């Protein structure tokens, strides 16, 4: 059975990461809140969606969302939101946080 990975955030870091994972034999899904970003991922043959409930449970989740600065501190709300979504899908998954701070 092929391992499944889900890359969350398909921007400058996430899309190349999804492609790299796919090239190494894992089934890859992508999730992003931006429809045009999802369409770009689909154009390079990554299964992607803006609807979290359409993402199947995965063995590995790679979080690539922005953590913008608010009052010179990283705003971690996006990461916490994604982590809550992941735990509802698969509590035993491997999770890697690759988020950038703008």
Short mmCIF file of C-alpha atoms in Angstrom, two decimals:
data_model
loop_
_atom_site.label_atom_id
_atom_site.label_comp_id
_atom_site.label_asym_id
_atom_site.label_seq_id
_atom_site.Cartn_x
_atom_site.Cartn_y
_atom_site.Cartn_z
CA UNK A 1 0.00 0.00 0.00
CA UNK A 2 1.36 3.42 -1.01
CA UNK A 3 1.97 5.96 1.75
CA UNK A 4 -0.15 9.11 1.57
CA UNK A 5 1.14 12.61 2.23
CA UNK A 6 -0.78 15.85 2.49
CA UNK A 7 0.94 19.18 1.94
CA UNK A 8 -0.96 22.04 3.51
CA UNK A 9 -0.22 25.38 1.88
CA UNK A 10 0.76 25.13 -1.77
CA UNK A 11 2.73 28.34 -2.21
CA UNK A 12 6.45 28.92 -2.73
CA UNK A 13 7.46 26.19 -0.28
CA UNK A 14 4.47 23.86 -0.39
CA UNK A 15 4.11 23.19 -4.11
CA UNK A 16 7.78 22.27 -4.68
CA UNK A 17 7.58 20.12 -1.55
CA UNK A 18 4.48 18.32 -2.87
CA UNK A 19 6.19 17.70 -6.21
CA UNK A 20 9.33 16.37 -4.50
CA UNK A 21 7.28 13.98 -2.36
CA UNK A 22 5.30 12.77 -5.39
CA UNK A 23 8.53 12.18 -7.36
CA UNK A 24 9.65 9.86 -4.54
CA UNK A 25 6.66 7.57 -4.78
CA UNK A 26 4.13 8.78 -2.23
CA UNK A 27 0.53 9.57 -3.06
CA UNK A 28 0.24 13.33 -2.50
CA UNK A 29 -2.71 15.53 -1.75
CA UNK A 30 -2.54 19.29 -1.41
CA UNK A 31 -4.73 21.67 0.55
CA UNK A 32 -4.82 25.44 0.32
CA UNK A 33 -7.43 28.12 1.00
CA UNK A 34 -6.58 29.91 -2.27
CA UNK A 35 -8.39 28.53 -5.33
CA UNK A 36 -5.80 29.83 -7.83
CA UNK A 37 -3.03 28.13 -5.85
CA UNK A 38 -4.98 24.88 -5.92
CA UNK A 39 -5.49 25.20 -9.67
CA UNK A 40 -1.74 25.70 -10.15
CA UNK A 41 -1.08 22.51 -8.16
CA UNK A 42 -3.61 20.60 -10.24
CA UNK A 43 -1.90 21.82 -13.42
CA UNK A 44 1.24 19.93 -12.37
CA UNK A 45 -0.80 16.84 -11.48
CA UNK A 46 -1.01 17.20 -7.70
CA UNK A 47 -4.43 16.26 -6.29
CA UNK A 48 -5.45 19.46 -4.52
CA UNK A 49 -8.49 21.10 -3.01
CA UNK A 50 -9.72 24.09 -1.02
CA UNK A 51 -12.09 21.80 0.91
CA UNK A 52 -10.47 20.10 3.88
CA UNK A 53 -13.22 17.48 4.08
CA UNK A 54 -12.22 16.24 0.59
CA UNK A 55 -8.66 15.45 1.70
CA UNK A 56 -8.34 11.77 2.63
CA UNK A 57 -6.51 10.84 5.85
CA UNK A 58 -2.75 10.76 5.27
CA UNK A 59 0.24 9.12 6.92
CA UNK A 60 2.30 12.32 6.72
CA UNK A 61 1.28 15.99 6.83
CA UNK A 62 3.65 18.77 5.81
CA UNK A 63 2.52 22.20 6.98
CA UNK A 64 3.70 25.01 4.70
CA UNK A 65 1.47 27.92 5.73
CA UNK A 66 2.66 31.48 6.31
CA UNK A 67 3.19 32.71 9.82
CA UNK A 68 3.05 36.46 9.41
CA UNK A 69 4.44 38.85 11.99
CA UNK A 70 1.95 40.71 14.18
CA UNK A 71 3.54 43.25 16.53
CA UNK A 72 6.94 41.70 15.75
CA UNK A 73 5.75 38.24 16.84
CA UNK A 74 4.82 35.30 14.61
CA UNK A 75 1.06 34.77 14.29
CA UNK A 76 0.75 31.03 14.81
CA UNK A 77 -3.03 30.84 14.36
CA UNK A 78 -2.79 29.25 10.89
CA UNK A 79 -0.48 26.51 12.18
CA UNK A 80 -2.68 25.81 15.20
CA UNK A 81 -5.78 25.70 12.95
CA UNK A 82 -4.12 23.18 10.62
CA UNK A 83 -2.93 21.05 13.54
CA UNK A 84 -6.50 20.86 14.87
CA UNK A 85 -7.70 19.73 11.44
CA UNK A 86 -4.97 17.09 11.21
CA UNK A 87 -5.67 15.58 14.64
CA UNK A 88 -9.32 15.10 13.65
CA UNK A 89 -8.23 13.13 10.55
CA UNK A 90 -5.33 11.06 11.87
CA UNK A 91 -4.00 11.33 15.43
CA UNK A 92 -1.05 9.06 14.69
CA UNK A 93 0.27 10.84 11.57
CA UNK A 94 3.75 12.26 11.23
CA UNK A 95 3.54 16.07 11.06
CA UNK A 96 6.31 18.33 9.78
CA UNK A 97 6.04 22.11 10.13
CA UNK A 98 7.86 23.89 7.30
CA UNK A 99 6.15 27.26 7.67
CA UNK A 100 7.92 30.48 6.88
CA UNK A 101 7.77 33.79 8.69
CA UNK A 102 7.12 36.75 6.40
#
